[in-house]
Short mmCIF file of C-alpha atoms in Angstrom, two decimals:
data_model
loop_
_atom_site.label_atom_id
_atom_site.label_comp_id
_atom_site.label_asym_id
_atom_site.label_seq_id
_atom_site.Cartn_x
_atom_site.Cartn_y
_atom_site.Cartn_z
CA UNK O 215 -13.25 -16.17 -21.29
CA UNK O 216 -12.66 -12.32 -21.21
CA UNK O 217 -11.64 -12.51 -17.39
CA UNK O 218 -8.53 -14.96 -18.18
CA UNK O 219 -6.64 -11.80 -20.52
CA UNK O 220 -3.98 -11.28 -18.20
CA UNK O 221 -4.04 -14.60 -16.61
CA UNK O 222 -3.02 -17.25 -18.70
CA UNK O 223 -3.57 -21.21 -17.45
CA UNK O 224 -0.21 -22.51 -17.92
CA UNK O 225 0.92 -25.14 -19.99
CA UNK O 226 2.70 -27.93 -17.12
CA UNK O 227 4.57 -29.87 -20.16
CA UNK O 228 6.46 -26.69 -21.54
CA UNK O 229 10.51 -27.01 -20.42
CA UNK O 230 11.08 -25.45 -17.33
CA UNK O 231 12.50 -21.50 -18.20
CA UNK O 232 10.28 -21.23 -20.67
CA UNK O 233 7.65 -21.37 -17.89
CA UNK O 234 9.34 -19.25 -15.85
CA UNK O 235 9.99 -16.27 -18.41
CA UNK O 236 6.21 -16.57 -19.33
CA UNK O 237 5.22 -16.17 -15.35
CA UNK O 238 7.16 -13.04 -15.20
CA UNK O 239 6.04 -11.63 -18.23
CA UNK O 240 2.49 -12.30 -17.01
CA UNK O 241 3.84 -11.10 -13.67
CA UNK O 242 4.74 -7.71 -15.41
CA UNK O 243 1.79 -7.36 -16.91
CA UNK O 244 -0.30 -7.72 -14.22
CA UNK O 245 2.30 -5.28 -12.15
CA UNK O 246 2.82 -2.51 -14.36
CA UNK O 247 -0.79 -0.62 -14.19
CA UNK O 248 -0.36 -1.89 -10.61
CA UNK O 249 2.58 0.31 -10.15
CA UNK O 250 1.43 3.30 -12.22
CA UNK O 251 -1.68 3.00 -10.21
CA UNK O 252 0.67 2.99 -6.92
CA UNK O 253 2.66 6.14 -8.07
CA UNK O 254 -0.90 8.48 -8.75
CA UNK O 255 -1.69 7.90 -5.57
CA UNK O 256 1.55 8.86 -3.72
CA UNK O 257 1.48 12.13 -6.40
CA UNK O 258 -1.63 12.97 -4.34
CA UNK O 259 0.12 13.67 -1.32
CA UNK O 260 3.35 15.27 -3.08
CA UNK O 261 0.52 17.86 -4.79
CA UNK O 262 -1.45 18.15 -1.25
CA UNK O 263 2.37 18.65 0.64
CA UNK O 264 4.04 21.23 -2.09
CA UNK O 265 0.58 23.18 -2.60
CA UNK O 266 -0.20 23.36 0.82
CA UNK O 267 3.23 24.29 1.83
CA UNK O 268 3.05 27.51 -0.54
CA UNK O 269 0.38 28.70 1.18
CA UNK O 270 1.38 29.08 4.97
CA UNK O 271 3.45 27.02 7.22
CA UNK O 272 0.53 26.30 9.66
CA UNK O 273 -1.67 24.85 6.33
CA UNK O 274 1.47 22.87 5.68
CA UNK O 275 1.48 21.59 9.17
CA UNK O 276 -1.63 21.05 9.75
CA UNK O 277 -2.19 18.65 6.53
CA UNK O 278 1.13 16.56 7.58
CA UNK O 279 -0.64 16.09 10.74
CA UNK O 280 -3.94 15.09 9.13
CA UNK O 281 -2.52 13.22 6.30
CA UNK O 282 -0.44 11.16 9.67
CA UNK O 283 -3.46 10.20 11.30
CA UNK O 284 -5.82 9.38 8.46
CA UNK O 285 -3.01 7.46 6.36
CA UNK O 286 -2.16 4.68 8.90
CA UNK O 287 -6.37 3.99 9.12
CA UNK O 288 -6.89 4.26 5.72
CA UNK O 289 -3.48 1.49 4.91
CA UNK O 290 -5.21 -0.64 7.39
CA UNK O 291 -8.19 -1.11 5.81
CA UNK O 292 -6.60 -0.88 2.38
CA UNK O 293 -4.87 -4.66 3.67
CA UNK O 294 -8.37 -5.40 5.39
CA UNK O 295 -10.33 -5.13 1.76
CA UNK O 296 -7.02 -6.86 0.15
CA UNK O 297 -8.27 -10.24 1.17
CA UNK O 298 -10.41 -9.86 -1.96
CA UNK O 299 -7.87 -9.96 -4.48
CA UNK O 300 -6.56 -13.34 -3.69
CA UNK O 301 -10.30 -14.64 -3.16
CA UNK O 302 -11.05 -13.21 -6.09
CA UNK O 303 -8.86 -14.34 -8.36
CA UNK O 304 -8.41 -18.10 -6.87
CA UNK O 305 -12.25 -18.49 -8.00
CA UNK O 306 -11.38 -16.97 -10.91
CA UNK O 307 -8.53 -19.37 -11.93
CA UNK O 308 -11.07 -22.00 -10.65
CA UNK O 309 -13.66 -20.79 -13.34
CA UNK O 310 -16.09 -20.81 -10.47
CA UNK O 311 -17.42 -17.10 -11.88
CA UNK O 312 -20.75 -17.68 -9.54
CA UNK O 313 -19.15 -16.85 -6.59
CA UNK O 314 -17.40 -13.52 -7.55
CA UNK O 315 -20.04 -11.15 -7.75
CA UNK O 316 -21.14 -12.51 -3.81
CA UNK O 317 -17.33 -12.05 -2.80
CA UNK O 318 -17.60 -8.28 -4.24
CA UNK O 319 -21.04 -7.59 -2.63
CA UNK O 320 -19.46 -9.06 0.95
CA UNK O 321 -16.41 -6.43 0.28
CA UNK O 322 -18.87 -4.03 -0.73
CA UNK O 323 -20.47 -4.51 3.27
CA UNK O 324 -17.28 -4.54 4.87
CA UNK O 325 -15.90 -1.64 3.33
CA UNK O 326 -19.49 0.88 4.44
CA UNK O 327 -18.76 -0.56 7.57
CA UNK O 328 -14.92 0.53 7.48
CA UNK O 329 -16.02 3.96 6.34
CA UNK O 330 -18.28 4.33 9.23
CA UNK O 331 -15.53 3.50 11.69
CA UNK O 332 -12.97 5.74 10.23
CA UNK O 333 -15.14 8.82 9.40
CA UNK O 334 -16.02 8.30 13.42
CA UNK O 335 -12.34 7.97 14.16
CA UNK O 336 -11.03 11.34 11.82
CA UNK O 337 -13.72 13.69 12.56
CA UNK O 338 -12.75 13.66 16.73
CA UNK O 339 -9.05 14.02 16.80
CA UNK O 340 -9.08 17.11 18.96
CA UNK O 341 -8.18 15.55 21.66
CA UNK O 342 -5.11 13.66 19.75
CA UNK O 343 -4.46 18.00 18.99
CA UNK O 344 -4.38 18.87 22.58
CA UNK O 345 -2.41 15.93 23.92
CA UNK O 346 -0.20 16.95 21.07
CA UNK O 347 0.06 20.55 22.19
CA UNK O 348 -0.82 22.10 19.23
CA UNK O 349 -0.88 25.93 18.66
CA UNK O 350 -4.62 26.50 17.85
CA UNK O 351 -4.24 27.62 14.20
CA UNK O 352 -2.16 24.88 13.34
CA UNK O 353 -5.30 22.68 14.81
CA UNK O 354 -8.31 24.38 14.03
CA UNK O 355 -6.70 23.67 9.89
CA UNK O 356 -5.69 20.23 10.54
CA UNK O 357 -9.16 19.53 12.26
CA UNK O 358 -10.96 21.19 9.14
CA UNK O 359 -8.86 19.29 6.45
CA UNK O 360 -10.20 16.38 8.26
CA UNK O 361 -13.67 16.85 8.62
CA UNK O 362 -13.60 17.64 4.60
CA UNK O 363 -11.51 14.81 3.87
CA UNK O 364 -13.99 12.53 5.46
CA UNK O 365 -16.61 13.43 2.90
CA UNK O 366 -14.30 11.03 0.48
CA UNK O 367 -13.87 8.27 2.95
CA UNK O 368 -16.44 6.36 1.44
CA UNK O 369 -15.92 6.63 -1.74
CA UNK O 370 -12.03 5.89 -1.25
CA UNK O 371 -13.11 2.47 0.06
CA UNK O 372 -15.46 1.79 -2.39
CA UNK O 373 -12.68 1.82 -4.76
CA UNK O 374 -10.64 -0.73 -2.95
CA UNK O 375 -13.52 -3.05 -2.60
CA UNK O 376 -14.34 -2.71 -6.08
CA UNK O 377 -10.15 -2.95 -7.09
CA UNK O 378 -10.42 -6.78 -5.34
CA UNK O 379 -12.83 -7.30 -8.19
CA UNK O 380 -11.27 -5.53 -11.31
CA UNK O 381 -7.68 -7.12 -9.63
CA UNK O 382 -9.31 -10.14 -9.56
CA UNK O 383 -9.93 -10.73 -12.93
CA UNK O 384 -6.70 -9.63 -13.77
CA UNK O 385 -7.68 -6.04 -15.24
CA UNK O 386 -5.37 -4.39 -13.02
CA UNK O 387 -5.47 -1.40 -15.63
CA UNK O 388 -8.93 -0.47 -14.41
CA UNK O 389 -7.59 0.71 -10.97
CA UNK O 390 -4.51 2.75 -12.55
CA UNK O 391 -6.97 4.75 -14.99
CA UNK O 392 -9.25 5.35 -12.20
CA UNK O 393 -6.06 6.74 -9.53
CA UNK O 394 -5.32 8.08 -12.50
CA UNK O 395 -8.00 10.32 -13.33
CA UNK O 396 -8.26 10.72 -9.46
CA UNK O 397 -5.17 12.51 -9.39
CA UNK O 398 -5.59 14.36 -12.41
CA UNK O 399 -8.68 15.79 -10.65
CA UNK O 400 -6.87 16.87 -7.55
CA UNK O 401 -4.38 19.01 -8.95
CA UNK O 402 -6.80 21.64 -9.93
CA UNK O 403 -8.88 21.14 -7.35
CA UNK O 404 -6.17 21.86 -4.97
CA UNK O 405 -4.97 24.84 -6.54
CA UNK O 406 -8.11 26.54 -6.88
CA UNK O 407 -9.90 25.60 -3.22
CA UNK O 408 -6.49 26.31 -1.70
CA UNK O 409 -5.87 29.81 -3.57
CA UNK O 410 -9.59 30.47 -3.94
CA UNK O 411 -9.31 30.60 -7.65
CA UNK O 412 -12.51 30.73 -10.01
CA UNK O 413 -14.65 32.70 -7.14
CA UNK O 414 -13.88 29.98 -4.83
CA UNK O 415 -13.37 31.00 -0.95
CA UNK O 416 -9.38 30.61 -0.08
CA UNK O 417 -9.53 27.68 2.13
CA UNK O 418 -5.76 26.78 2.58
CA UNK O 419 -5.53 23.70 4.21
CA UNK O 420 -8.37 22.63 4.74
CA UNK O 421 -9.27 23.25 0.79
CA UNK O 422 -6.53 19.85 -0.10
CA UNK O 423 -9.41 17.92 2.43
CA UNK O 424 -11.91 19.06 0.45
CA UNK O 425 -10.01 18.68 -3.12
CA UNK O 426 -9.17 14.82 -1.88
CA UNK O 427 -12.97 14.02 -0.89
CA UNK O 428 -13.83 15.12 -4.21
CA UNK O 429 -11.49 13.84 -6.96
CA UNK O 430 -12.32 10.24 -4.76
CA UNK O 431 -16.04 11.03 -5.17
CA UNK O 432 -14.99 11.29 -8.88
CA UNK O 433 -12.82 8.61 -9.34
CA UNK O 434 -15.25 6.53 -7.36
CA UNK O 435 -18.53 7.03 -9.37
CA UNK O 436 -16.87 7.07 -13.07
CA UNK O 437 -15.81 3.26 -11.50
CA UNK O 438 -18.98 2.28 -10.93
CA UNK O 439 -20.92 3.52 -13.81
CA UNK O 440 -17.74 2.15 -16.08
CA UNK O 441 -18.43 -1.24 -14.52
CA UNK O 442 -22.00 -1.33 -14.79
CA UNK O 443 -21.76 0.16 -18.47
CA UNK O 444 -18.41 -1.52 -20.04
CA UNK O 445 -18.74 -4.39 -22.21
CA UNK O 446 -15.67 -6.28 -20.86
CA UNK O 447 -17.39 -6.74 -17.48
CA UNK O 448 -21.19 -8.27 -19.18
CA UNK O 449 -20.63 -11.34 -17.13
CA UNK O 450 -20.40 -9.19 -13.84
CA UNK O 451 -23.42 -6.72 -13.01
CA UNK O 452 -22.23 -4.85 -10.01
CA UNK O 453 -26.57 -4.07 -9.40
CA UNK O 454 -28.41 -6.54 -11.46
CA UNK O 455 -26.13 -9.29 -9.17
CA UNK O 456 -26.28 -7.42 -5.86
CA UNK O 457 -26.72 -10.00 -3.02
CA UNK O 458 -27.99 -9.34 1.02
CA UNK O 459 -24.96 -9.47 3.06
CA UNK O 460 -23.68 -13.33 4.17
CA UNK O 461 -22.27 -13.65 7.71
CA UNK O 462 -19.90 -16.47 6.49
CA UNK O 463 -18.47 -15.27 3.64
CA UNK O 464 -18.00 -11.38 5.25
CA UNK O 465 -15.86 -14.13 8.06
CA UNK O 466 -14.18 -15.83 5.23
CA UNK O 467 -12.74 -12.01 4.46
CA UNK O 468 -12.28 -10.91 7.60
CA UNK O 469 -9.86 -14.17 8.42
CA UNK O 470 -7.73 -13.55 5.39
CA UNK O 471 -8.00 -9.53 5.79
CA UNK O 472 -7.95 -8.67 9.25
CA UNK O 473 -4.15 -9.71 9.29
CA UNK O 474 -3.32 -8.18 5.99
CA UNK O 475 -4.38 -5.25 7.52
CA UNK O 476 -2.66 -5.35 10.59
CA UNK O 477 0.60 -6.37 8.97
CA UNK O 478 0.30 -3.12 7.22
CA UNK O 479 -0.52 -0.97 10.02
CA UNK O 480 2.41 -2.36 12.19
CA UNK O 481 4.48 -1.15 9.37
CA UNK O 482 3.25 2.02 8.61
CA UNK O 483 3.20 2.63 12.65
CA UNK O 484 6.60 1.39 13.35
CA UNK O 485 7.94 4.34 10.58
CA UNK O 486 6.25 7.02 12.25
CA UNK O 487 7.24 5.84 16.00
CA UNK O 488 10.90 6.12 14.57
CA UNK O 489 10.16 9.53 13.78
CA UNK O 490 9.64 10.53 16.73
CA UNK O 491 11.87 8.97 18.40
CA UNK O 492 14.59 10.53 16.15
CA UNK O 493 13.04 14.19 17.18
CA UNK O 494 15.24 15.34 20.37
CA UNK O 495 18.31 14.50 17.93
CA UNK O 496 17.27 17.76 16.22
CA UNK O 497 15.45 19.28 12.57
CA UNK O 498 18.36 18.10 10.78
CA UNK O 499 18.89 14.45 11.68
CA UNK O 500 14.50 14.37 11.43
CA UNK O 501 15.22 16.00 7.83
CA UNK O 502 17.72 13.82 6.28
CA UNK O 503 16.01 10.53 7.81
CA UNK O 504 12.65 11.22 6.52
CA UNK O 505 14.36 12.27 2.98
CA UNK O 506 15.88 8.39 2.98
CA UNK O 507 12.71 6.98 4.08
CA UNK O 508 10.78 8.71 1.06
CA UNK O 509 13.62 7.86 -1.07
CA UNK O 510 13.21 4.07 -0.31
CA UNK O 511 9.50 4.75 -0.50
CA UNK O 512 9.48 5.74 -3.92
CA UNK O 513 11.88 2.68 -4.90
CA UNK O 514 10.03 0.02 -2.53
CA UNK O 515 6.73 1.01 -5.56
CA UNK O 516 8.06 -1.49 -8.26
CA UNK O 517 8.86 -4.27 -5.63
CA UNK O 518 5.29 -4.03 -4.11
CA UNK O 519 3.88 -3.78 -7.31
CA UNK O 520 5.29 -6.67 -8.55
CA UNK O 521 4.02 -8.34 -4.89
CA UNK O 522 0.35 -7.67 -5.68
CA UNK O 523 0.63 -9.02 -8.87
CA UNK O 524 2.76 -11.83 -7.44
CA UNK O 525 -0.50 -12.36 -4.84
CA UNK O 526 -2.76 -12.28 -8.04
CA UNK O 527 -1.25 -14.63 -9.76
CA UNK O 528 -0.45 -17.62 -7.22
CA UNK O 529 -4.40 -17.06 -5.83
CA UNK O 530 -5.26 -17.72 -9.50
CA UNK O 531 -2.97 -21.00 -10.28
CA UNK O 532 -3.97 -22.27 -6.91
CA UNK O 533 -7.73 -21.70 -8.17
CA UNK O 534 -6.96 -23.27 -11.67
CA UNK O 535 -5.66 -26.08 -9.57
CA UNK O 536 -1.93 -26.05 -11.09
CA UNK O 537 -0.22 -25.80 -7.92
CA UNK O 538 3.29 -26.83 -9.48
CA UNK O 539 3.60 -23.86 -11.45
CA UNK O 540 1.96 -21.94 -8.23
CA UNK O 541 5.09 -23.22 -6.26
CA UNK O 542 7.30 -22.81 -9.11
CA UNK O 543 6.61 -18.96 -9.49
CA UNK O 544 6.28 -18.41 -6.18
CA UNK O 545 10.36 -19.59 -5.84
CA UNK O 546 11.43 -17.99 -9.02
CA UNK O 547 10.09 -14.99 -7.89
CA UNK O 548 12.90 -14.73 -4.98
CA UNK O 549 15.42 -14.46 -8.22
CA UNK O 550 13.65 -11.30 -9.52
CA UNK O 551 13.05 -9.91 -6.14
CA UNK O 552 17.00 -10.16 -5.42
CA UNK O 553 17.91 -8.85 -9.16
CA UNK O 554 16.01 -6.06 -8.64
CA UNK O 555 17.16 -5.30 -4.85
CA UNK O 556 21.11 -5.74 -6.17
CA UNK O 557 19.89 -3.20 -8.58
CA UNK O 558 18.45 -0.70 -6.34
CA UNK O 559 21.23 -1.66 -3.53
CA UNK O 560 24.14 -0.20 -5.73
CA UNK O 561 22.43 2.70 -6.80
CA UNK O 562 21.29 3.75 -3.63
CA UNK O 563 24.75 3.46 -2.00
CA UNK O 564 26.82 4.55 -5.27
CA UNK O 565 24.69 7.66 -6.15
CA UNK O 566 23.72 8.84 -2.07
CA UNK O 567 25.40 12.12 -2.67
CA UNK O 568 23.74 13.13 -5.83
CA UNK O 569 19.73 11.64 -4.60
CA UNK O 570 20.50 13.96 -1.39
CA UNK O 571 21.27 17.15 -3.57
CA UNK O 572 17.84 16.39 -5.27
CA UNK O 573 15.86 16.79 -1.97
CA UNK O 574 17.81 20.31 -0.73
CA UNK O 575 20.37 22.09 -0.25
CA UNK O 576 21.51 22.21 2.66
CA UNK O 577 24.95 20.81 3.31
CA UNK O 578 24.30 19.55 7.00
CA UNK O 579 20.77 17.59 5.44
CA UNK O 580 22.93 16.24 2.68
CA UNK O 581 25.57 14.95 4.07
CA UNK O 582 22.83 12.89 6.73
CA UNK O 583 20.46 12.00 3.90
CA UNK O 584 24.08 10.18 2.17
CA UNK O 585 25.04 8.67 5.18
CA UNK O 586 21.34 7.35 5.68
CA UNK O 587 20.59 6.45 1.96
CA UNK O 588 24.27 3.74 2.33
CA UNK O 589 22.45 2.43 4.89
CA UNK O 590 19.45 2.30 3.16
CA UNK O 591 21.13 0.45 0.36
CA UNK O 592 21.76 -2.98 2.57
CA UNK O 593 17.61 -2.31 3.74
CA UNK O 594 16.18 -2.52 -0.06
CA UNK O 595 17.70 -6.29 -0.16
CA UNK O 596 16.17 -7.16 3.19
CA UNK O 597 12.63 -5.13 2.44
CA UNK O 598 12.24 -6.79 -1.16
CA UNK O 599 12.92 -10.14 -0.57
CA UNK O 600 10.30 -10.25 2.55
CA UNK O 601 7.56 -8.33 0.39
CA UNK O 602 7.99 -10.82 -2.37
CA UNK O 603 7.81 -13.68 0.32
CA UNK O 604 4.38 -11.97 2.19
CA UNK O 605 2.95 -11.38 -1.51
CA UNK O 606 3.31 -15.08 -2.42
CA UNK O 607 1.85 -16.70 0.87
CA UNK O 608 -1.16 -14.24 0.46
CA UNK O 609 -1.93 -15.49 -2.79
CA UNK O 610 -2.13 -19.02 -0.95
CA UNK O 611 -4.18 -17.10 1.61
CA UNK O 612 -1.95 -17.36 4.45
CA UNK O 613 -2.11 -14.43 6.40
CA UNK O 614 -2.12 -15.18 9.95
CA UNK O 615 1.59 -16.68 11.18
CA UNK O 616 2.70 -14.12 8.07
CA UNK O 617 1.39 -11.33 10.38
CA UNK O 618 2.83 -13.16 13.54
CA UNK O 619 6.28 -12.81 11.72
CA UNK O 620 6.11 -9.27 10.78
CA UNK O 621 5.06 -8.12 14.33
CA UNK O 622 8.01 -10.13 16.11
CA UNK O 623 10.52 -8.92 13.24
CA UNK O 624 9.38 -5.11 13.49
CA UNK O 625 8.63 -5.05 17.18
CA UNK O 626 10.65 -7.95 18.95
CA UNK O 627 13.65 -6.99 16.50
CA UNK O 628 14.29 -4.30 14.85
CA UNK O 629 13.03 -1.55 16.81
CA UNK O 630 14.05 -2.47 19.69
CA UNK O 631 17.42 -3.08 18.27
CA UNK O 632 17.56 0.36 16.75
CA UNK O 633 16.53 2.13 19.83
CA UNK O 634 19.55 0.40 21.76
CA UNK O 635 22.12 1.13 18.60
CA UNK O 636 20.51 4.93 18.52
CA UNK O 637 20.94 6.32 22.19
CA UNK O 638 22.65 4.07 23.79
CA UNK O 639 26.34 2.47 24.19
CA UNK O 640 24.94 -1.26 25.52
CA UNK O 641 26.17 -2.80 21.85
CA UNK O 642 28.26 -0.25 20.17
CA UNK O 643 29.12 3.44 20.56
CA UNK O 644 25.67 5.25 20.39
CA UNK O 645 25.37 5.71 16.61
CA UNK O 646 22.14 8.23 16.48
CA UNK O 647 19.69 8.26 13.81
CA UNK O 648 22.06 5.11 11.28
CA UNK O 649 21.26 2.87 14.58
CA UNK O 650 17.39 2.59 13.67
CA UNK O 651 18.17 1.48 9.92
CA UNK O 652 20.54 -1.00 11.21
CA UNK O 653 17.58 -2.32 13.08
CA UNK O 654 15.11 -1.51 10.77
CA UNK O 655 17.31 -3.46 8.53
CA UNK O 656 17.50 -6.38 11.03
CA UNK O 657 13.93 -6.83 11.75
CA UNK O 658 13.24 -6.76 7.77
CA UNK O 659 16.27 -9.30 7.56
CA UNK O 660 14.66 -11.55 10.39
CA UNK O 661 10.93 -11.34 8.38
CA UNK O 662 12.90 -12.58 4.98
CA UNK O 663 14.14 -15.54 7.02
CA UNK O 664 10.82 -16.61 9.03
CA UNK O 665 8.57 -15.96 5.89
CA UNK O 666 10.93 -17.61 3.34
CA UNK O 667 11.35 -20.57 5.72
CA UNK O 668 7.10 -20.56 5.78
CA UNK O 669 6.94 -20.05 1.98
CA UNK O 670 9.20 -23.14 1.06
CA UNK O 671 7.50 -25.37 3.80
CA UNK O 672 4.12 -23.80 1.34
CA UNK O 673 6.19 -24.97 -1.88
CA UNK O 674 7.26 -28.25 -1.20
#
């Protein structure tokens, strides 16, 4: 069948690294549009920060701020739609194609519901703004790059409803042609409603909302009309198949989603309280931290590609009921996880200097970012191992003690660790903003642990 391309049913009786080499290779398949797919979307916010920024410092403000509060919503319903990836592709593997298209129309439901709740939740932040004491320009810009941005909020989720199906089925390349074209879209966009270009009125910051709620629209309705029109997807009519919504099955998602989705925001969150705890420590310490922590960033793509795929791919052996080679991937895994941290480990802490000269030029930020960035280099080892561990347990849809883990490692561990190792002397001599990677590092270590411990008692 065309929806088994990527996916492969493997063959038990081949010798054992044989079996192994082919899961990767189907695990690299499967990852690499994931990745490139992963990458266009952070270039959207490197276009929206450097084109913004050349405009005015309040427009470059003011869409940090928005981008702050809609990115942390938007992540956790990202994880909240996820669940449909490893649903998806577990009935694929199990051949049981009649149930897809009613898993899609479910996500479908949940995700106009999710676009309800955070088009309610972006459009009245001014009271966030005033707690926040912001000057009124910087505001009344970050309030109108909202209320544009909005406009796309649907059509953003549509896309990561419809990415549990095209995932799914293994055709991971349909998402990374669509972010693709998405971004490819926003660059002009931005230039022109920013700049008023072309007769357009010059909007500033509140033209990258706009751009954003349009290149989604875009992106969003070439998906659908691709799905309804491409040949590869006859067996799947996104309209001809459309079903009424089923309270079951939308709580069959929700179970598996709900803490995917809150294991992401706890994340995302825990970054950005760090950030402001590191503030009183001045623009410089903020600087070179937040340089690290988007040099990790970029890094942590490959690992969390490979994760998704990793998530694909045991949902799907579970579903084509070969749970040995399931268990056996979901192991072997760990080995590429820790090849590629060792990797990215000795880079990070043998090329610091040079990575920090990349990002600016001043001597104080450098010489924080390479302090930061050796620290950073222990942290990818931690960080990869526990993303490959969360990726595998999702594709045997365990999400709930998985999300139970992350909270106590971020929150019981590592932050509170780093806040004692930042400001104070109770452990060591107060060692500012290296403390929080220490425990950042920790809490990361601690998750890699607990989940590993949960993924073998999985594998047995």
């Amino acid at each position: 069948m065309l929806d088994h391309e990527h996916q492969p049913v493997p063959d038990t009786r081949a010798p054992l690294i044989p079996r192994i080499l082919g899961e990767w290779r189907t695990l690299a398949l499967l990852g690499g549009p994931i990745l490139v797919a992963q990458i266009a979307q952070m270039a959207n916010g490197v276009i929206d920060t450097v084109m913004a920024g050349h405009a005015s410092a309040e427009d470059l403000a003011a869409v940090g701020i928005g981008s702050s509060i809609w990115m942390p919503l938007f992540l956790f319903f990202m994880g909240l739609l996820g669940a449909l990836q490893p649903i998806i592709s577990g009935y694929n593997g199990a051949r049981a194609v009649q149930k897809i298209m009613p898993a899609t129309w479910q996500g479908l439901y949940i995700g106009a519901i999710s676009s309800a709740i955070m088009i309610l939740l972006v459009i009245n932040v001014r009271p966030v703004f005033n707690m926040m004491n912001l000057d009124t320009q910087t505001s009344d810009i970050a309030e109108g790059y909202l209320d544009a941005f909005a406009w796309g909020v649907p059509f953003m989720l549509l896309m990561v409803a419809l990415r549990g199906l095209t995932d799914g089925l293994g055709h991971t390349r349909v998402i990374m042609a669509f972010s693709v074209l998405g971004t490819l879209i926003n660059l002009p966009l931005n230039w022109a409603l920013i700049y008023g270009k072309f007769g357009l009125p010059e909007m500033g910051g509140i033209g990258c909302g706009w751009a954003t709620a349009i290149s989604n629209a875009i992106a969003a309705v070439a998906m659908v009309f691709y799905l309804n029109r491409s040949p590869v997807y006859k067996h799947f009519h996104l309209i001809a198949d459309w079903v009424k919504p089923d309270p079951e099955n939308i709580r069959y998602i929700l179970r598996i989603g709900l803490p995917i989705g809150f294991t992401i925001f706890v994340e995302a969150s825990m970054f950005s309280v760090i950030a402001l705890f590191l503030a009183p420590l001045g623009p410089v310490v903020v600087a070179g931290h937040q340089i690290a922590l988007n040099v990790t960033s970029l890094l942590f793509m490959l690992p969390l590609s490979i994760g998704m795929a990793l998530t694909l791919r045991v949902a799907f052996l579970v579903g084509a009921n070969t749970p040995a080679t399931a268990h056996l991937l979901s192991r072997s895994s760990l080995l590429l996880a820790s090849a590629t941290a060792l990797v990215f480990a000795v880079t990070l802490f043998l090329f610091a200097g040079p990575i920090a000269g990349l990002y600016t030029s001043d001597r104080q930020v450098q010489e924080v970012t390479t302090l930061l960035l050796k620290y950073a280099a222990v942290f990818q080892i931690a960080d990869v191992i526990q993303v490959s561990c969360i990726s595998a347990l999702r594709g045997y849809k365990d999400t709930r003690i998985p999300m139970f883990i992350m909270l106590f490692s971020f929150w019981g561990v590592g932050m509170p660790l780093g806040y004692v190792l930042t400001f104070t002397d109770a452990l060591v001599a107060a060692m500012g903003a290296p403390g929080f990677w220490v425990g950042i590092t920790a809490g990361l270590a601690t998750a890699a642990l607990l989940l590993g411990t949960r993924l073998f008692l999985y594998t047995r």
